[in-house]
mmCIF file of C-alpha atoms and ligand atoms in Angstrom:
data_model
loop_
_atom_site.group_PDB
_atom_site.id
_atom_site.type_symbol
_atom_site.label_atom_id
_atom_site.label_comp_id
_atom_site.label_asym_id
_atom_site.label_seq_id
_atom_site.Cartn_x
_atom_site.Cartn_y
_atom_site.Cartn_z
ATOM 1 C CA UNK A 1 132.665 61.266 156.004
ATOM 2 C CA UNK A 2 130.710 58.373 154.560
ATOM 3 C CA UNK A 3 132.263 54.963 154.108
ATOM 4 C CA UNK A 4 132.535 53.951 150.462
ATOM 5 C CA UNK A 5 132.714 50.354 149.426
ATOM 6 C CA UNK A 6 135.463 49.620 146.889
ATOM 7 C CA UNK A 7 134.152 46.922 144.564
ATOM 8 C CA UNK A 8 137.614 45.593 143.721
ATOM 9 C CA UNK A 9 138.441 44.300 147.173
ATOM 10 C CA UNK A 10 135.156 44.428 149.057
ATOM 11 C CA UNK A 11 136.780 46.508 151.792
ATOM 12 C CA UNK A 12 134.896 49.368 153.295
ATOM 13 C CA UNK A 13 136.968 52.379 152.362
ATOM 14 C CA UNK A 14 136.876 55.897 153.625
ATOM 15 C CA UNK A 15 137.631 58.479 151.003
ATOM 16 C CA UNK A 16 137.737 62.231 150.937
ATOM 17 C CA UNK A 17 135.010 62.521 148.335
ATOM 18 C CA UNK A 18 132.446 64.015 150.642
ATOM 19 C CA UNK A 19 134.894 66.562 151.983
ATOM 20 C CA UNK A 20 135.741 67.681 148.507
ATOM 21 C CA UNK A 21 132.318 67.971 146.953
ATOM 22 C CA UNK A 22 132.353 71.396 145.410
ATOM 23 C CA UNK A 23 130.311 73.451 143.051
ATOM 24 C CA UNK A 24 131.924 74.078 139.718
ATOM 25 C CA UNK A 25 131.635 77.745 138.933
ATOM 26 C CA UNK A 26 131.151 77.005 135.250
ATOM 27 C CA UNK A 27 128.059 74.817 135.255
ATOM 28 C CA UNK A 28 127.011 74.369 138.847
ATOM 29 C CA UNK A 29 127.569 70.599 138.784
ATOM 30 C CA UNK A 30 128.703 69.280 142.139
ATOM 31 C CA UNK A 31 131.684 67.039 142.060
ATOM 32 C CA UNK A 32 134.270 65.276 144.210
ATOM 33 C CA UNK A 33 138.040 65.554 143.676
ATOM 34 C CA UNK A 34 139.347 64.914 140.191
ATOM 35 C CA UNK A 35 142.800 63.684 139.270
ATOM 36 C CA UNK A 36 143.536 64.294 135.581
ATOM 37 C CA UNK A 37 146.035 62.111 133.751
ATOM 38 C CA UNK A 38 146.958 62.979 130.176
ATOM 39 C CA UNK A 39 149.644 61.863 127.784
ATOM 40 C CA UNK A 40 150.341 60.166 124.471
ATOM 41 C CA UNK A 41 149.559 56.563 123.551
ATOM 42 C CA UNK A 42 151.722 53.955 125.237
ATOM 43 C CA UNK A 43 153.047 56.264 127.948
ATOM 44 C CA UNK A 44 151.710 53.878 130.601
ATOM 45 C CA UNK A 45 149.018 56.283 131.765
ATOM 46 C CA UNK A 46 146.167 53.745 131.677
ATOM 47 C CA UNK A 47 147.961 51.243 133.881
ATOM 48 C CA UNK A 48 149.091 54.003 136.213
ATOM 49 C CA UNK A 49 145.626 55.548 136.385
ATOM 50 C CA UNK A 50 144.096 52.192 137.265
ATOM 51 C CA UNK A 51 146.701 51.428 139.927
ATOM 52 C CA UNK A 52 146.431 54.886 141.435
ATOM 53 C CA UNK A 53 142.638 54.575 141.526
ATOM 54 C CA UNK A 54 142.948 51.304 143.424
ATOM 55 C CA UNK A 55 145.413 52.786 145.889
ATOM 56 C CA UNK A 56 143.267 55.850 146.537
ATOM 57 C CA UNK A 57 139.900 54.134 146.223
ATOM 58 C CA UNK A 58 138.911 56.508 143.424
ATOM 59 C CA UNK A 59 136.839 55.692 140.365
ATOM 60 C CA UNK A 60 138.881 55.198 137.212
ATOM 61 C CA UNK A 61 137.511 56.554 133.940
ATOM 62 C CA UNK A 62 139.243 55.656 130.679
ATOM 63 C CA UNK A 63 138.112 58.346 128.231
ATOM 64 C CA UNK A 64 140.072 56.805 125.356
ATOM 65 C CA UNK A 65 137.739 53.799 125.574
ATOM 66 C CA UNK A 66 134.809 56.165 124.987
ATOM 67 C CA UNK A 67 136.305 57.541 121.763
ATOM 68 C CA UNK A 68 137.256 54.034 120.673
ATOM 69 C CA UNK A 69 133.752 52.681 121.254
ATOM 70 C CA UNK A 70 132.107 55.555 119.373
ATOM 71 C CA UNK A 71 134.585 55.121 116.501
ATOM 72 C CA UNK A 72 133.870 51.418 116.195
ATOM 73 C CA UNK A 73 130.137 51.939 116.459
ATOM 74 C CA UNK A 74 130.320 54.538 113.663
ATOM 75 C CA UNK A 75 132.300 52.133 111.529
ATOM 76 C CA UNK A 76 129.811 49.315 112.154
ATOM 77 C CA UNK A 77 127.013 51.596 111.048
ATOM 78 C CA UNK A 78 128.842 52.592 107.878
ATOM 79 C CA UNK A 79 129.173 56.211 108.965
ATOM 80 C CA UNK A 80 131.800 58.225 107.118
ATOM 81 C CA UNK A 81 134.192 59.452 109.802
ATOM 82 C CA UNK A 82 134.453 62.813 108.059
ATOM 83 C CA UNK A 83 130.671 63.247 108.216
ATOM 84 C CA UNK A 84 130.303 65.365 111.348
ATOM 85 C CA UNK A 85 126.495 65.570 111.193
ATOM 86 C CA UNK A 86 126.122 61.790 111.165
ATOM 87 C CA UNK A 87 128.633 61.472 114.005
ATOM 88 C CA UNK A 88 126.747 64.103 115.976
ATOM 89 C CA UNK A 89 123.526 62.216 115.391
ATOM 90 C CA UNK A 90 125.180 58.963 116.475
ATOM 91 C CA UNK A 91 126.514 60.529 119.692
ATOM 92 C CA UNK A 92 123.126 61.960 120.577
ATOM 93 C CA UNK A 93 121.291 58.669 120.125
ATOM 94 C CA UNK A 94 123.619 56.047 121.598
ATOM 95 C CA UNK A 95 123.564 54.946 125.197
ATOM 96 C CA UNK A 96 127.248 54.739 126.117
ATOM 97 C CA UNK A 97 128.129 53.561 129.614
ATOM 98 C CA UNK A 98 130.608 51.756 131.773
ATOM 99 C CA UNK A 99 129.487 48.866 133.958
ATOM 100 C CA UNK A 100 128.519 48.367 136.598
ATOM 101 C CA UNK A 101 126.301 50.442 136.571
ATOM 102 C CA UNK A 102 125.650 53.387 134.176
ATOM 103 C CA UNK A 103 126.916 56.427 136.011
ATOM 104 C CA UNK A 104 125.108 59.309 134.456
ATOM 105 C CA UNK A 105 121.551 60.523 134.089
ATOM 106 C CA UNK A 106 119.552 58.553 131.569
ATOM 107 C CA UNK A 107 115.949 58.454 130.583
ATOM 108 C CA UNK A 108 114.007 57.444 133.663
ATOM 109 C CA UNK A 109 116.231 59.031 136.273
ATOM 110 C CA UNK A 110 119.688 59.295 137.662
ATOM 111 C CA UNK A 111 121.725 56.187 138.356
ATOM 112 C CA UNK A 112 124.039 56.217 141.284
ATOM 113 C CA UNK A 113 127.772 55.636 141.087
ATOM 114 C CA UNK A 114 129.866 54.637 144.045
ATOM 115 C CA UNK A 115 133.557 54.334 144.906
ATOM 116 C CA UNK A 116 135.233 52.138 142.314
ATOM 117 C CA UNK A 117 132.284 50.880 140.384
ATOM 118 C CA UNK A 118 133.687 51.968 137.056
ATOM 119 C CA UNK A 119 136.984 50.227 137.604
ATOM 120 C CA UNK A 120 135.849 47.067 135.887
ATOM 121 C CA UNK A 121 136.336 49.278 132.826
ATOM 122 C CA UNK A 122 133.800 47.433 130.728
ATOM 123 C CA UNK A 123 132.319 49.760 128.176
ATOM 124 C CA UNK A 124 128.960 49.262 126.504
ATOM 125 C CA UNK A 125 126.966 50.949 123.772
ATOM 126 C CA UNK A 126 123.257 50.158 123.726
ATOM 127 C CA UNK A 127 123.826 46.940 125.654
ATOM 128 C CA UNK A 128 126.692 45.701 123.454
ATOM 129 C CA UNK A 129 130.029 45.063 125.119
ATOM 130 C CA UNK A 130 132.824 46.954 123.289
ATOM 131 C CA UNK A 131 135.513 46.407 125.944
ATOM 132 C CA UNK A 132 137.625 43.918 124.025
ATOM 133 C CA UNK A 133 136.960 44.689 120.405
ATOM 134 C CA UNK A 134 138.081 48.316 120.697
ATOM 135 C CA UNK A 135 141.651 47.241 121.547
ATOM 136 C CA UNK A 136 142.958 46.709 118.043
ATOM 137 C CA UNK A 137 145.365 48.762 115.890
ATOM 138 C CA UNK A 138 142.504 49.365 113.454
ATOM 139 C CA UNK A 139 140.307 50.940 116.149
ATOM 140 C CA UNK A 140 143.313 52.934 117.435
ATOM 141 C CA UNK A 141 143.650 54.574 114.026
ATOM 142 C CA UNK A 142 139.921 55.065 113.633
ATOM 143 C CA UNK A 143 139.445 56.565 117.098
ATOM 144 C CA UNK A 144 142.233 59.060 116.549
ATOM 145 C CA UNK A 145 140.368 60.345 113.477
ATOM 146 C CA UNK A 146 136.886 60.259 115.009
ATOM 147 C CA UNK A 147 138.094 62.051 118.130
ATOM 148 C CA UNK A 148 139.250 65.008 116.060
ATOM 149 C CA UNK A 149 135.607 65.810 115.188
ATOM 150 C CA UNK A 150 134.197 68.589 117.343
ATOM 151 C CA UNK A 151 130.711 67.066 117.561
ATOM 152 C CA UNK A 152 132.157 63.878 119.017
ATOM 153 C CA UNK A 153 134.391 65.743 121.459
ATOM 154 C CA UNK A 154 131.527 67.933 122.686
ATOM 155 C CA UNK A 155 129.370 64.871 123.372
ATOM 156 C CA UNK A 156 132.153 62.946 125.121
ATOM 157 C CA UNK A 157 133.309 65.898 127.234
ATOM 158 C CA UNK A 158 129.748 66.443 128.418
ATOM 159 C CA UNK A 159 129.453 62.791 129.361
ATOM 160 C CA UNK A 160 132.847 62.796 131.087
ATOM 161 C CA UNK A 161 131.809 65.738 133.268
ATOM 162 C CA UNK A 162 128.623 63.903 134.182
ATOM 163 C CA UNK A 163 130.568 60.749 135.007
ATOM 164 C CA UNK A 164 132.692 62.757 137.419
ATOM 165 C CA UNK A 165 129.741 64.588 138.920
ATOM 166 C CA UNK A 166 129.663 62.194 141.846
ATOM 167 C CA UNK A 167 132.477 60.551 143.666
ATOM 168 C CA UNK A 168 136.233 60.866 143.425
ATOM 169 C CA UNK A 169 137.624 60.133 139.998
ATOM 170 C CA UNK A 170 140.850 59.582 138.178
ATOM 171 C CA UNK A 171 140.146 60.474 134.583
ATOM 172 C CA UNK A 172 142.641 59.596 131.920
ATOM 173 C CA UNK A 173 142.905 60.830 128.320
ATOM 174 C CA UNK A 174 144.402 63.592 126.193
ATOM 175 C CA UNK A 175 142.511 66.739 127.218
ATOM 176 C CA UNK A 176 141.406 66.085 130.776
ATOM 177 C CA UNK A 177 143.639 68.675 132.438
ATOM 178 C CA UNK A 178 143.223 71.237 129.651
ATOM 179 C CA UNK A 179 139.553 71.013 128.599
ATOM 180 C CA UNK A 180 137.439 68.544 130.562
ATOM 181 C CA UNK A 181 138.612 69.575 134.024
ATOM 182 C CA UNK A 182 140.894 72.617 133.807
ATOM 183 C CA UNK A 183 140.312 72.983 137.556
ATOM 184 C CA UNK A 184 141.236 69.367 138.399
ATOM 185 C CA UNK A 185 142.682 68.977 141.889
ATOM 186 C CA UNK A 186 145.820 67.245 140.586
ATOM 187 C CA UNK A 187 147.059 66.966 137.008
ATOM 188 C CA UNK A 188 149.677 64.637 135.584
ATOM 189 C CA UNK A 189 151.158 64.508 132.108
ATOM 190 C CA UNK A 190 152.733 61.098 131.536
ATOM 191 C CA UNK A 191 155.225 60.811 128.702
ATOM 192 C CA UNK A 192 157.924 58.468 127.370
ATOM 193 C CA UNK A 193 160.072 58.354 124.247
ATOM 194 C CA UNK A 194 158.313 57.098 121.085
ATOM 195 C CA UNK A 195 160.590 54.021 121.003
ATOM 196 C CA UNK A 196 159.805 53.052 124.604
ATOM 197 C CA UNK A 197 156.082 53.595 124.036
ATOM 198 C CA UNK A 198 156.183 51.560 120.838
ATOM 199 C CA UNK A 199 157.979 48.681 122.549
ATOM 200 C CA UNK A 200 155.401 48.637 125.357
ATOM 201 C CA UNK A 201 152.515 48.548 122.897
ATOM 202 C CA UNK A 202 154.257 45.853 120.857
ATOM 203 C CA UNK A 203 154.681 43.664 123.948
ATOM 204 C CA UNK A 204 151.016 44.167 124.858
ATOM 205 C CA UNK A 205 149.783 43.150 121.399
ATOM 206 C CA UNK A 206 152.176 40.198 121.187
ATOM 207 C CA UNK A 207 150.891 38.952 124.511
ATOM 208 C CA UNK A 208 147.407 38.988 123.028
ATOM 209 C CA UNK A 209 148.703 36.803 120.211
ATOM 210 C CA UNK A 210 148.557 39.500 117.515
ATOM 211 C CA UNK A 211 150.926 39.312 114.581
ATOM 212 C CA UNK A 212 152.591 42.748 114.711
ATOM 213 C CA UNK A 213 155.952 44.321 113.886
ATOM 214 C CA UNK A 214 157.797 46.697 116.170
ATOM 215 C CA UNK A 215 158.701 49.166 113.414
ATOM 216 C CA UNK A 216 155.107 49.344 112.246
ATOM 217 C CA UNK A 217 153.850 49.892 115.791
ATOM 218 C CA UNK A 218 156.338 52.712 116.410
ATOM 219 C CA UNK A 219 155.435 54.355 113.087
ATOM 220 C CA UNK A 220 151.712 54.059 113.870
ATOM 221 C CA UNK A 221 152.150 55.494 117.352
ATOM 222 C CA UNK A 222 154.040 58.457 115.915
ATOM 223 C CA UNK A 223 151.326 59.036 113.325
ATOM 224 C CA UNK A 224 148.644 58.897 116.004
ATOM 225 C CA UNK A 225 150.593 61.291 118.273
ATOM 226 C CA UNK A 226 150.862 63.711 115.387
ATOM 227 C CA UNK A 227 147.154 63.506 114.643
ATOM 228 C CA UNK A 228 146.211 63.831 118.349
ATOM 229 C CA UNK A 229 148.528 66.754 119.059
ATOM 230 C CA UNK A 230 147.981 68.796 115.896
ATOM 231 C CA UNK A 231 144.190 68.551 115.581
ATOM 232 C CA UNK A 232 142.145 71.739 115.784
ATOM 233 C CA UNK A 233 139.927 70.778 118.716
ATOM 234 C CA UNK A 234 141.405 69.930 122.132
ATOM 235 C CA UNK A 235 144.812 68.772 120.908
ATOM 236 C CA UNK A 236 146.961 66.646 123.180
ATOM 237 C CA UNK A 237 149.140 68.968 125.231
ATOM 238 C CA UNK A 238 150.391 69.304 128.741
ATOM 239 C CA UNK A 239 148.380 71.663 130.947
ATOM 240 C CA UNK A 240 150.612 74.423 132.296
ATOM 241 C CA UNK A 241 149.986 73.267 135.851
ATOM 242 C CA UNK A 242 150.348 69.517 135.184
ATOM 243 C CA UNK A 243 153.154 67.515 136.785
ATOM 244 C CA UNK A 244 155.249 66.060 133.960
ATOM 245 C CA UNK A 245 156.586 62.535 134.450
ATOM 246 C CA UNK A 246 158.791 60.948 131.797
ATOM 247 C CA UNK A 247 158.464 57.210 132.356
ATOM 248 C CA UNK A 248 161.070 56.169 129.738
ATOM 249 C CA UNK A 249 163.554 55.031 132.368
ATOM 250 C CA UNK A 250 161.252 54.351 135.302
ATOM 251 C CA UNK A 251 159.393 51.235 136.335
ATOM 252 C CA UNK A 252 155.718 51.266 137.262
ATOM 253 C CA UNK A 253 156.352 51.266 140.982
ATOM 254 C CA UNK A 254 158.675 54.257 140.790
ATOM 255 C CA UNK A 255 156.169 56.275 138.780
ATOM 256 C CA UNK A 256 153.316 55.263 141.036
ATOM 257 C CA UNK A 257 155.266 56.403 144.090
ATOM 258 C CA UNK A 258 155.898 59.819 142.543
ATOM 259 C CA UNK A 259 152.201 60.135 141.711
ATOM 260 C CA UNK A 260 151.051 59.071 145.164
ATOM 261 C CA UNK A 261 153.442 61.515 146.804
ATOM 262 C CA UNK A 262 152.201 64.342 144.579
ATOM 263 C CA UNK A 263 148.541 63.552 145.248
ATOM 264 C CA UNK A 264 149.139 63.475 148.996
ATOM 265 C CA UNK A 265 150.902 66.828 148.835
ATOM 266 C CA UNK A 266 148.073 68.424 146.839
ATOM 267 C CA UNK A 267 144.956 66.997 148.486
ATOM 268 C CA UNK A 268 144.509 65.846 152.045
ATOM 269 C CA UNK A 269 143.858 62.180 151.551
ATOM 270 C CA UNK A 270 143.145 61.150 155.131
ATOM 271 C CA UNK A 271 142.296 57.453 155.146
ATOM 272 C CA UNK A 272 142.409 55.511 151.920
ATOM 273 C CA UNK A 273 141.478 51.891 151.434
ATOM 274 C CA UNK A 274 145.109 50.783 151.116
HETATM 275 O O1 DC B 301 144.001 56.495 125.086
HETATM 276 P P1 DC B 301 143.569 55.727 123.831
HETATM 277 O O2 DC B 301 144.730 55.297 122.975
HETATM 278 O O3 DC B 301 142.667 54.595 124.161
HETATM 279 O O4 DC B 301 142.704 56.792 122.969
HETATM 280 C C1 DC B 301 142.178 56.489 121.712
HETATM 281 C C2 DC B 301 142.091 57.757 120.877
HETATM 282 O O5 DC B 301 141.120 58.625 121.447
HETATM 283 C C3 DC B 301 143.385 58.549 120.785
HETATM 284 O O6 DC B 301 143.982 58.439 119.519
HETATM 285 C C4 DC B 301 143.019 59.970 121.043
HETATM 286 C C5 DC B 301 141.578 59.959 121.458
HETATM 287 N N1 DC B 301 141.350 60.550 122.774
HETATM 288 C C6 DC B 301 141.077 61.892 122.812
HETATM 289 O O7 DC B 301 141.116 62.553 121.784
HETATM 290 N N2 DC B 301 140.771 62.473 123.992
HETATM 291 C C7 DC B 301 140.740 61.758 125.125
HETATM 292 N N3 DC B 301 140.420 62.366 126.277
HETATM 293 C C8 DC B 301 141.054 60.378 125.105
HETATM 294 C C9 DC B 301 141.368 59.798 123.905
#
């Protein structure tokens, strides 16, 4: 087993990634273990995915950020979000990556990705940092619509599989356990009641100084859930073999403990960096 350096704490960590490198029957891409985390907006899955990645010394990949960045880029370029051909063209020409460093093959050769290098969670398109400006209610609405387009999904799913081709990853989104990695080593579906999710989102936005109303947030979350779970392509749904956790009445630590226990039961973790 090779030591892997976790960028978040500069410790030398030993992970199971090398033990778990396997060949995917579908496309022959080698990959390390994948933990899939899906669920609706505001369920707490992003925070949990990040914390779990730190505990296990895995790489965290926020796929929602990818759809958000593409949606905002399309908007900036005046692309009609119903115009699938233009969106397809956009997806095939942009250079979308997390830093540091880009973790997928690009013109000029393959870039390497190590332990937690994606955990900074900064997302770029063609050198422009989209990390902050994609976190607005406007981009939430836009990304929900853009992500229902098949051309966009196909491009993002391909990229997500490439991002996971090396190293151990925790990938979070809506379709990770169902479409992106149906053979993920562990799958979670994180849920909470719409009211609890709305209150969490409201608190988050208030903390950022945004002028928002709880009722509006809850209504918007419900509308987005409906759009995400009823769309034709890769709708949000729990994979049959995913572990369902309802976080409505649980604190972060409690949920994290359940997740850690499940992961340790499903894959032999050995030494982690924590
Ligand atoms: O997780 P998020 O709120 O940042 O995601 C933004 C939008 O992207 C969300 O409305 C649904 C979509 N999405 C998706 O369709 N598939 C994913 N794997 C992740 C996000």
